[in-house]
Short mmCIF file of C-alpha atoms in Angstrom, two decimals:
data_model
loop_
_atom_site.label_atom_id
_atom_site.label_comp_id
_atom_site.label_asym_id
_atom_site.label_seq_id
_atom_site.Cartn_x
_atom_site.Cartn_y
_atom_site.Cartn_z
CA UNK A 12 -73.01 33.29 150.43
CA UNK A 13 -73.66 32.00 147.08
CA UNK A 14 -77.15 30.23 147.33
CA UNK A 15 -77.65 27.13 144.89
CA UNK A 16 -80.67 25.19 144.22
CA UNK A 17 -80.96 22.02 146.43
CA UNK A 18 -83.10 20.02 145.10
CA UNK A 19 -81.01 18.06 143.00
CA UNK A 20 -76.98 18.13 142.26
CA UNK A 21 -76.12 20.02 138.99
CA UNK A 22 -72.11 18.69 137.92
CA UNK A 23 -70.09 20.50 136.43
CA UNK A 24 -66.42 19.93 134.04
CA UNK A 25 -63.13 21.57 134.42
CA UNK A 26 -61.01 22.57 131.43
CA UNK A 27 -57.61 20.06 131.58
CA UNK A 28 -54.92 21.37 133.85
CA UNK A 29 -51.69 20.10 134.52
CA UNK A 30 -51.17 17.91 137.08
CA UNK A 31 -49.59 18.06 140.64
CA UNK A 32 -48.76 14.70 140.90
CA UNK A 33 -47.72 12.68 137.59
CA UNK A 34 -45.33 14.53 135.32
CA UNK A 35 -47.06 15.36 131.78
CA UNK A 36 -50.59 14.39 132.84
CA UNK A 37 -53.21 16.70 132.59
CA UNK A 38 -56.13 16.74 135.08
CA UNK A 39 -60.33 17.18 134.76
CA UNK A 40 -62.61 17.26 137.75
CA UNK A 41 -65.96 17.29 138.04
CA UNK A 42 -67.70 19.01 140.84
CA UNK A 43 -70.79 20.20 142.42
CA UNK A 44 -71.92 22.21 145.25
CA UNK A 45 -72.66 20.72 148.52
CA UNK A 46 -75.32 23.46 150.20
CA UNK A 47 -78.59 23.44 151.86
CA UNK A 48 -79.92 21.38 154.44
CA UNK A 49 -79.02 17.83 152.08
CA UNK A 50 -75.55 18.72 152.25
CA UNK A 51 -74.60 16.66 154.79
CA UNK A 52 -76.37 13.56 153.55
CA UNK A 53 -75.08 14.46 149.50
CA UNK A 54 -71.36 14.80 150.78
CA UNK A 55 -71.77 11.45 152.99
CA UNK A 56 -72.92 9.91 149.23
CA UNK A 57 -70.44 11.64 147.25
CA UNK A 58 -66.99 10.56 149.28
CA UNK A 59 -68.33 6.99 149.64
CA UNK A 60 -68.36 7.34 145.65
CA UNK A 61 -65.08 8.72 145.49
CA UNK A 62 -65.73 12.50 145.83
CA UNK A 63 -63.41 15.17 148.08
CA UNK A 64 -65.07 17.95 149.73
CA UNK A 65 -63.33 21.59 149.32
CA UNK A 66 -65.31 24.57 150.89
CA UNK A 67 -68.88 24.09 149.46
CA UNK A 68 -67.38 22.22 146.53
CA UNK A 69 -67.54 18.18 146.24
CA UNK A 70 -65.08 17.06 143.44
CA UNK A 71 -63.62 13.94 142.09
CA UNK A 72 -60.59 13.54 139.11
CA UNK A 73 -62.37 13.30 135.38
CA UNK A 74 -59.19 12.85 133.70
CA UNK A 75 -59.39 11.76 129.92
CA UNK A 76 -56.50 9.50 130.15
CA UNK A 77 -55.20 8.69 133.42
CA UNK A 78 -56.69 6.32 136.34
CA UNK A 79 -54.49 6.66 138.97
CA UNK A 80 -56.03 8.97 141.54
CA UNK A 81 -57.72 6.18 143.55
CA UNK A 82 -59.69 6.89 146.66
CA UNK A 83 -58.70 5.40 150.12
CA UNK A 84 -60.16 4.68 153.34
CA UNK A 85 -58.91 2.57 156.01
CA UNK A 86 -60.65 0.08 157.89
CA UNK A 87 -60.59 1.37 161.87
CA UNK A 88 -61.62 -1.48 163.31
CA UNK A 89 -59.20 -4.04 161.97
CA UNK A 90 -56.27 -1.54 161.34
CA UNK A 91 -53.07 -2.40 163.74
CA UNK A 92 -50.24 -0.39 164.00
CA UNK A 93 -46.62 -1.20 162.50
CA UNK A 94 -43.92 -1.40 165.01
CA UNK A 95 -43.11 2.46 163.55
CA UNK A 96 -46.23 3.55 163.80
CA UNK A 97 -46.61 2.55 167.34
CA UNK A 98 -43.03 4.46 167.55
CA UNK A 99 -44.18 7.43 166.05
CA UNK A 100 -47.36 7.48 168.73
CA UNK A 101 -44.89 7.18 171.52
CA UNK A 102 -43.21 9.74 170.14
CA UNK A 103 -45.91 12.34 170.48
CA UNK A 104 -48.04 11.00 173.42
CA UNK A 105 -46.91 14.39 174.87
CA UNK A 106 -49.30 15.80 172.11
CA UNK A 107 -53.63 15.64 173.19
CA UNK A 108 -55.90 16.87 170.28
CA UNK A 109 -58.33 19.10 170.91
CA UNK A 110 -61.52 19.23 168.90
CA UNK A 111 -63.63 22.56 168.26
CA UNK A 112 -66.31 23.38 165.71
CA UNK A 113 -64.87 24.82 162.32
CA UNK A 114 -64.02 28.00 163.30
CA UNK A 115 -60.32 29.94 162.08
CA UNK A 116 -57.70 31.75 164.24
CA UNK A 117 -54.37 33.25 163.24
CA UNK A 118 -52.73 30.76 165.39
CA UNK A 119 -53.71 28.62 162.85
CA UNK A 120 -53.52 30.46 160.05
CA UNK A 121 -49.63 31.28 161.43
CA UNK A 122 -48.93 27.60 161.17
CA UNK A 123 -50.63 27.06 157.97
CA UNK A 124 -48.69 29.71 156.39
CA UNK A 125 -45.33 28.20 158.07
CA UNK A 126 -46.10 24.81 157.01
CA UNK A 127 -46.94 26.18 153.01
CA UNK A 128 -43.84 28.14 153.25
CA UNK A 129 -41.66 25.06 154.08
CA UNK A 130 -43.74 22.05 152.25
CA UNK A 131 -45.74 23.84 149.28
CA UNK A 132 -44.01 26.73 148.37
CA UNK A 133 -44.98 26.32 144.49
CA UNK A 134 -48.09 24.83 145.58
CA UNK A 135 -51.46 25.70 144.42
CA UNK A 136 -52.15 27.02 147.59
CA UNK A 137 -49.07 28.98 148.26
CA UNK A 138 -50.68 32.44 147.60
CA UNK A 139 -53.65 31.74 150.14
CA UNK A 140 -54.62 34.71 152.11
CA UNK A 141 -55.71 35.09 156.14
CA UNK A 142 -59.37 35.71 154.42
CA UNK A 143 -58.68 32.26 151.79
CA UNK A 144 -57.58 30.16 154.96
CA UNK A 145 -60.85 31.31 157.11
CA UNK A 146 -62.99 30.74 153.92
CA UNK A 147 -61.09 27.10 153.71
CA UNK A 148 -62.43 26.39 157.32
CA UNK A 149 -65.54 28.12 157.69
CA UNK A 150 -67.27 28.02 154.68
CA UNK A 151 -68.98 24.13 155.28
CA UNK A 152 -72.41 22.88 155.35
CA UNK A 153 -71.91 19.57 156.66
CA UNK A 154 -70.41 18.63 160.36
CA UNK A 155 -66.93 20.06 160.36
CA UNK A 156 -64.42 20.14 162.97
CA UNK A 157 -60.80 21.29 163.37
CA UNK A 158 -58.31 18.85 165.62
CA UNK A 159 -55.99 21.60 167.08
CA UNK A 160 -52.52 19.84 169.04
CA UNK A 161 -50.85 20.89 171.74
CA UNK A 162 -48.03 19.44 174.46
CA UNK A 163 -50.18 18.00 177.52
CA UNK A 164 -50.51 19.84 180.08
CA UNK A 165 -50.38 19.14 184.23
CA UNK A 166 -54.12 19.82 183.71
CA UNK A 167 -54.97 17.87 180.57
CA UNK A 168 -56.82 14.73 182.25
CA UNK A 169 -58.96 17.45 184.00
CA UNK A 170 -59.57 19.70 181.49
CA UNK A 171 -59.01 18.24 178.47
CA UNK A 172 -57.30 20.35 176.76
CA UNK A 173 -53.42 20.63 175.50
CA UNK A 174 -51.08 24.13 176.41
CA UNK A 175 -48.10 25.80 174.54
CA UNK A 176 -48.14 26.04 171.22
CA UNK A 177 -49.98 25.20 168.24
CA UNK A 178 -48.10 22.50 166.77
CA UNK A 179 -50.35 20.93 163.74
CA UNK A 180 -54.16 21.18 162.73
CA UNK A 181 -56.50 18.94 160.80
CA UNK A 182 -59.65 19.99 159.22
CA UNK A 183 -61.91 16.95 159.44
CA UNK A 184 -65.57 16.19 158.36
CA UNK A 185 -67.66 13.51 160.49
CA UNK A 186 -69.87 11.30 158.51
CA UNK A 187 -72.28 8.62 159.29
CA UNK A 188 -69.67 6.19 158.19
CA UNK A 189 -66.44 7.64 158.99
CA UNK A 190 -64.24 10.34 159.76
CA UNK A 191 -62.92 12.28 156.31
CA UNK A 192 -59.56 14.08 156.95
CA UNK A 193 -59.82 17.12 154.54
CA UNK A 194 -56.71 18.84 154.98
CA UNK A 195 -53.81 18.92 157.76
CA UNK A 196 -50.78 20.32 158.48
CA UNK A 197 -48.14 20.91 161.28
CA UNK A 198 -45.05 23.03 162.47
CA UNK A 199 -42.34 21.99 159.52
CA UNK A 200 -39.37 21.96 162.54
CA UNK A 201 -40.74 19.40 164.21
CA UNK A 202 -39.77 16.55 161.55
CA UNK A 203 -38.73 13.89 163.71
CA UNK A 204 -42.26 13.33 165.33
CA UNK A 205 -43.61 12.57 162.05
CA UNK A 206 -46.79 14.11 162.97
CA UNK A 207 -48.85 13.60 159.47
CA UNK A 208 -48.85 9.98 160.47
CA UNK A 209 -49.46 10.86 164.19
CA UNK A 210 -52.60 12.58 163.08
CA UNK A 211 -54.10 9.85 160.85
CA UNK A 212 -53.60 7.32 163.92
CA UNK A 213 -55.24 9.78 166.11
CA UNK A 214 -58.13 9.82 163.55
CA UNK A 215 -57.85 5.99 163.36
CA UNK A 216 -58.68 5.75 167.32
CA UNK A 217 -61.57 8.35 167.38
CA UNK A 218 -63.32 6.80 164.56
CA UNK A 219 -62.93 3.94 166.92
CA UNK A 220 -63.77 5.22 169.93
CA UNK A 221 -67.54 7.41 167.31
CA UNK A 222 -68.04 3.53 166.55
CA UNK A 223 -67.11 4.83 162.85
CA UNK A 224 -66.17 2.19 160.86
CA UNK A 225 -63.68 4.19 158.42
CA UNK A 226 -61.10 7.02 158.16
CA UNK A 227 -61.27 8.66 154.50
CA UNK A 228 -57.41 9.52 153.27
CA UNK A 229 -58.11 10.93 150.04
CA UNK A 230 -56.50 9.61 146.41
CA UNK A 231 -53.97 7.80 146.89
CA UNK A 232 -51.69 8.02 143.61
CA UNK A 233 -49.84 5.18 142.24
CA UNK A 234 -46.32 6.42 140.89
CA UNK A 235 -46.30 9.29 143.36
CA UNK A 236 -44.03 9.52 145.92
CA UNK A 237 -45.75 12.04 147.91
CA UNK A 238 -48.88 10.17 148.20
CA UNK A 239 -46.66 6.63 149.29
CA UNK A 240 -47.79 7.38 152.66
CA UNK A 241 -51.36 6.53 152.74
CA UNK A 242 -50.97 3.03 151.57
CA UNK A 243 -49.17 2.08 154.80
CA UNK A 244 -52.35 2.32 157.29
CA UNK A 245 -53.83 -1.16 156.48
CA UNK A 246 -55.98 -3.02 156.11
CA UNK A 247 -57.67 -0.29 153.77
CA UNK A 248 -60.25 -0.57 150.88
CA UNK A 249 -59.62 1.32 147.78
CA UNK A 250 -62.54 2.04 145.40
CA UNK A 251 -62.62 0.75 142.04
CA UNK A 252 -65.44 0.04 139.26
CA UNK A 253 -66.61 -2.55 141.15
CA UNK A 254 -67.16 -0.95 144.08
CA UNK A 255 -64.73 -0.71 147.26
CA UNK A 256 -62.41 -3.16 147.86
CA UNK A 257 -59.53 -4.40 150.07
CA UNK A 258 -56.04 -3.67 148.80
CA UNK A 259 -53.90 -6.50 148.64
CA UNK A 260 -50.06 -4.72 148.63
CA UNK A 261 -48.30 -6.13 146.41
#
């Protein structure tokens, strides 16, 4: 592994890109490396200012012209459930989630590829390799853990764990403040249990349950559909010059 000087962050610029969400936008970053033994403490400063994490990579949008990437995280303590949301937990209280350290499997890596196939085809991450995906996972120096779901079990309340098949995955970071979900994904065919937002009220009640104030969601984009989603769990605080702040929907 790559070994980078810790004792202060070096940043670095992107060249312009288009963008994935917004139609004739073009998109910077800027990014540094999260390594060493600071690494957990720099990437617990970095997403409270706005930054994702990536492998060893902390980045947040630099765009020249554009605004709208805006991060998100939702208050767990105060958050309370829409009548679909509470719905969409019934739905899937057949489901327990079972938490390991960050560590891949081709179980997973069968339902990643699955899920890319039928969600991200043109995706920038359609041409990921086994070796990409374990690299995705593994290659962390702060507290990572993956949330693997499975159909309960007559067992479950003894062991703790969920049998049958892998149905979806998220890769989450713990942080002093908060649970960061970094990437998820799930079996496409099973649709109707709408199991992205299963996952984030899972994350919702363990924060709770860690005495973690927030779950991190990411940018949330305004004028993308795709990202419509993550304004929903509220009350949230978006962050803004000022500092973060509680949305106010419209």
């Amino acid at each position: 592994m790559t070994q980078h000087p810790t004792q202060s962050p070096q940043f670095f610029l992107t060249a312009p890109s288009p963008c994935p969400y917004l139609d004739g936008q073009f998109e910077r970053k800027v990014f540094t490396h999260l390594v060493g033994d600071k690494a957990p403490e720099m990437n617990d400063l970095l997403t409270q200012g706005g930054f994702r994490r990536s492998q060893n990579i902390a980045y947040r949008p630099a765009c020249e012209s554009c605004r709208a990437c805006i991060s998100v995280r939702i208050l767990a303590d105060e958050f309370r459930p829409t009548r679909n949301m509470r719905r969409v937990a019934q739905r899937n209280s057949d489901l327990i989630g079972e938490m390991h350290d960050a560590q891949p499997s081709t179980e997973q890596y069968s339902l990643f590829r699955t899920y890319l196939d039928a969600r991200h085809r043109k995706g920038g991450m359609s041409d990921m390799t086994v070796l990409d995906y374990a690299m995705m996972v593994e290659d962390t120096h702060v507290d990572t853990k993956v949330i693997e779901y499975r159909k309960r079990g007559p067992d479950t309340f003894v062991t703790g764990r969920g049998v049958g098949e892998l149905i979806a995955v998220a890769l989450t970071d713990r942080m002093a403040d908060g649970l960061s979900m970094v990437y998820s994904y799930f079996n496409p065919e099973f649709e109707d249990r709408s199991l992205g937002t299963f996952m984030i009220l899972d994350h919702i009640e363990r924060a709770r349950a860690a005495g973690l104030p927030h779950v991190y969601l990411g940018y949330w984009v305004n004028g993308s559909r795709k990202m419509d989603y993550k304004v929903r769990f509220l009350p949230q605080e978006h962050l803004g010059p000022k500092g973060w702040d509680r949305y106010e929907p419209a």
